[in-house]
JSON list of C-alpha atoms in Angstrom, two decimals:
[
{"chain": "L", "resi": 58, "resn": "UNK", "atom": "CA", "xyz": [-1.60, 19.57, -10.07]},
{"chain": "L", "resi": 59, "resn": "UNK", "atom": "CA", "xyz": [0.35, 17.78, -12.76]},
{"chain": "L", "resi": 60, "resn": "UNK", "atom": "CA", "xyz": [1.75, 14.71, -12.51]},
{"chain": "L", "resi": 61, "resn": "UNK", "atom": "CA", "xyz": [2.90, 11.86, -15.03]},
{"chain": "L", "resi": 62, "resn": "UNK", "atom": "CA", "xyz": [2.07, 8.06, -14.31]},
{"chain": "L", "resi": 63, "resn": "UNK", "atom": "CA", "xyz": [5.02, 6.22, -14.43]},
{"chain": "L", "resi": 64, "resn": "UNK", "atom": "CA", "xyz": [4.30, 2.49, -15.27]},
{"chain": "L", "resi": 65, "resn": "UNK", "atom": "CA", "xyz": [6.85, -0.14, -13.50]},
{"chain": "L", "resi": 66, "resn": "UNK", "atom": "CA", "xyz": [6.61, -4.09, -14.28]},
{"chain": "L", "resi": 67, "resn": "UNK", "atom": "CA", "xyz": [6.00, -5.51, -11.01]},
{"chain": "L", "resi": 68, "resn": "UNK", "atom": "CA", "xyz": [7.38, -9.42, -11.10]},
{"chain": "L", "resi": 69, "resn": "UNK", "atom": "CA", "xyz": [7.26, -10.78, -7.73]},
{"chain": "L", "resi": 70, "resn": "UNK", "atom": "CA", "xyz": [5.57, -10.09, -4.61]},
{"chain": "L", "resi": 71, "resn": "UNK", "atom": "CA", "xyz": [8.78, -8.22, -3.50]},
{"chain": "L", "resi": 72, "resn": "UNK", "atom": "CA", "xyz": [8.90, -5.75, -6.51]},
{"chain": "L", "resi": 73, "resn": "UNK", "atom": "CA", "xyz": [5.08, -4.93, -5.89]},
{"chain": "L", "resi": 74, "resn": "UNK", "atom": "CA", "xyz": [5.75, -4.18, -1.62]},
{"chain": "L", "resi": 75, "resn": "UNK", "atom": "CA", "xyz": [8.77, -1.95, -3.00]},
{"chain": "L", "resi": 76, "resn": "UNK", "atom": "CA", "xyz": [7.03, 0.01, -5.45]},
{"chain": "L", "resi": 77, "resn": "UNK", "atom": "CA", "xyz": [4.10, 0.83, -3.11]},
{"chain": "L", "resi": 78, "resn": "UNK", "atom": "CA", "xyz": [6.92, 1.61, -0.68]},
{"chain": "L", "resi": 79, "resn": "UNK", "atom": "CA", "xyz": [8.83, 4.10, -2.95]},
{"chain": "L", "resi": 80, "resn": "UNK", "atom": "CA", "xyz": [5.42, 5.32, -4.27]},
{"chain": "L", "resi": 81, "resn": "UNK", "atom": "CA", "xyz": [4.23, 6.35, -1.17]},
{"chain": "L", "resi": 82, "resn": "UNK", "atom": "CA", "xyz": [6.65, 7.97, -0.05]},
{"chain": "L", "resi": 83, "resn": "UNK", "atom": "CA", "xyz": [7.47, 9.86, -3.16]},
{"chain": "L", "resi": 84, "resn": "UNK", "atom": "CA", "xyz": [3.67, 10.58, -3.26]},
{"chain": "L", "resi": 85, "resn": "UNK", "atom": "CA", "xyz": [3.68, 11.94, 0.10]},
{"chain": "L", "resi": 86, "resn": "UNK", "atom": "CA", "xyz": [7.14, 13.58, 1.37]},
{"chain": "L", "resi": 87, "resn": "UNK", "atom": "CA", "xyz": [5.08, 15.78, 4.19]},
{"chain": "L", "resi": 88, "resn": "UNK", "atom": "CA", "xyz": [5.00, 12.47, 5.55]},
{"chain": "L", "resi": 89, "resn": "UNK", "atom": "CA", "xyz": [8.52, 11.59, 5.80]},
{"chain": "L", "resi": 90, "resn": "UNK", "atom": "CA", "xyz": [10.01, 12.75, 9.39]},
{"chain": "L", "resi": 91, "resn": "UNK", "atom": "CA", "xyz": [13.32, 14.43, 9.46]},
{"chain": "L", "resi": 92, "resn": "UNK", "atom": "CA", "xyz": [15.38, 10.95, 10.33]},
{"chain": "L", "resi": 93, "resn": "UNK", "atom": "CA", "xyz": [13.44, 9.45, 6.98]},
{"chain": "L", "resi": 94, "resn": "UNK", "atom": "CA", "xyz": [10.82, 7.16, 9.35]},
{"chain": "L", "resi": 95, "resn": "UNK", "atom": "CA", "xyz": [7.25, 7.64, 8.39]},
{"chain": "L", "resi": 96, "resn": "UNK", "atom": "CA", "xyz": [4.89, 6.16, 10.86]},
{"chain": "L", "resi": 97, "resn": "UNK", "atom": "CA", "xyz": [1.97, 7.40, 8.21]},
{"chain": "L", "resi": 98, "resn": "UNK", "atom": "CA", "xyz": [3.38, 5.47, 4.89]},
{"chain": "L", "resi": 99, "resn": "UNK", "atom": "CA", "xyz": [4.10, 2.55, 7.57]},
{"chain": "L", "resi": 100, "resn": "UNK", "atom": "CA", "xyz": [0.65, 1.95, 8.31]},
{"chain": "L", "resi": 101, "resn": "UNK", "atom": "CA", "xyz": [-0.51, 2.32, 5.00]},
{"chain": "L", "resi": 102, "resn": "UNK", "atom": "CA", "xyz": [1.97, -0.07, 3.60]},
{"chain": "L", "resi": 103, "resn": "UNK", "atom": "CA", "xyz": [0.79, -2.76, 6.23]},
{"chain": "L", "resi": 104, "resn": "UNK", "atom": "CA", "xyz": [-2.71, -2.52, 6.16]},
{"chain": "L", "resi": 105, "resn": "UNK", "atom": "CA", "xyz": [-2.42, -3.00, 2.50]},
{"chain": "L", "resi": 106, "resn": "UNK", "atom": "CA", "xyz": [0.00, -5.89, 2.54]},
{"chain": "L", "resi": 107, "resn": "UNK", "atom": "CA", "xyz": [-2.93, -7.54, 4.86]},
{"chain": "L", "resi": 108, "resn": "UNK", "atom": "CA", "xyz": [-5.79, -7.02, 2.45]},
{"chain": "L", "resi": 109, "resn": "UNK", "atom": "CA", "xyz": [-3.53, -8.54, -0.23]},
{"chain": "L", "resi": 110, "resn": "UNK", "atom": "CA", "xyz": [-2.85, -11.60, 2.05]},
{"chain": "L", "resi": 111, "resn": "UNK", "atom": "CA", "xyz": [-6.40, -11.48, 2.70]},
{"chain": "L", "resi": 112, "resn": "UNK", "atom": "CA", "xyz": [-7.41, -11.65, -0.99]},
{"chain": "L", "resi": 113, "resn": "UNK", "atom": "CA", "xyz": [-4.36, -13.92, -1.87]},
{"chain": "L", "resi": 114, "resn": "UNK", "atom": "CA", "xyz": [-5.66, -16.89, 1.18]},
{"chain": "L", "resi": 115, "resn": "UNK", "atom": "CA", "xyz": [-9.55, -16.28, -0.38]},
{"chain": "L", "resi": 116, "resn": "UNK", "atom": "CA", "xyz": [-11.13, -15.00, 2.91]},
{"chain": "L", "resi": 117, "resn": "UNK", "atom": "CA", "xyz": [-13.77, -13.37, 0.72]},
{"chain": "L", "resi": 118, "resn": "UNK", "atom": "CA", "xyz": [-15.29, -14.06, -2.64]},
{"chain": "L", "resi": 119, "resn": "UNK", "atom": "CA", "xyz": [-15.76, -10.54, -3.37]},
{"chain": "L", "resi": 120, "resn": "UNK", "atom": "CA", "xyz": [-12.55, -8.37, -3.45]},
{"chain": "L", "resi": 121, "resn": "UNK", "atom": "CA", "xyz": [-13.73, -5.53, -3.47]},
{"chain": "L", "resi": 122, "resn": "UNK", "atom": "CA", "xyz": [-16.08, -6.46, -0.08]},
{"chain": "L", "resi": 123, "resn": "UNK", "atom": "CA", "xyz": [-12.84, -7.78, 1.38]},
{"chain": "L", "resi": 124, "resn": "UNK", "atom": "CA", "xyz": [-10.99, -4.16, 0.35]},
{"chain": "L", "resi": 125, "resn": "UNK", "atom": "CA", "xyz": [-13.52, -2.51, 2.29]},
{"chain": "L", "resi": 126, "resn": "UNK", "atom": "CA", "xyz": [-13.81, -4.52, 5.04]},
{"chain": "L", "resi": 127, "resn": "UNK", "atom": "CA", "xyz": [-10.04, -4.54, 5.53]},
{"chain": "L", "resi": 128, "resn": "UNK", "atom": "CA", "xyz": [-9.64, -0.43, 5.59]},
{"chain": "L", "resi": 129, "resn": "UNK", "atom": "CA", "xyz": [-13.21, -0.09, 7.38]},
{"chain": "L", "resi": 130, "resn": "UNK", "atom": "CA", "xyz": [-11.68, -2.11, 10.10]},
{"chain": "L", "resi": 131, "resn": "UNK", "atom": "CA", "xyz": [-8.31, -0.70, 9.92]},
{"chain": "L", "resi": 132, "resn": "UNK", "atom": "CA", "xyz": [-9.91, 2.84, 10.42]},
{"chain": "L", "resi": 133, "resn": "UNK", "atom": "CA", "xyz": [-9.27, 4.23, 7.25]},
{"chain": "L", "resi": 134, "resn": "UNK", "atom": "CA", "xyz": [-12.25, 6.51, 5.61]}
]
């Protein structure tokens, strides 16, 4: 599979939630129903959004321990 990285400046907090958004979704268009919902890129979107808020408050002192606790949790794997 070939693909090209594209690289976006990401500003704001904003910017960064609409890139994954757009990324995901261009990523993954099996995922996208036929009325444009997708439950999948939903849930991805929002679990990430918490570990971010997670690492952004300083629950953890390890990001990467919080990152894995987060999507352990979360049922990802």
């Amino acid at each position: 599979m070939n693909s090209i990285a594209m690289v976006h400046q990401i500003h704001t907090y904003t910017d960064l939630r609409r890139q994954i958004h757009e990324d995901l979704r261009s990523q993954h268009p099996e995922w996208i129903q036929p009325n444009g919902e997708s439950p999948l890129c939903d849930s991805y979107e929002a679990r990430l959004m918490k570990t971010l808020q997670r690492l952004n408050h300083g629950e953890r002192s390890n990001s990467f321990d919080a990152i894995a606790t987060t999507w352990s949790n979360d049922g990802a794997g």
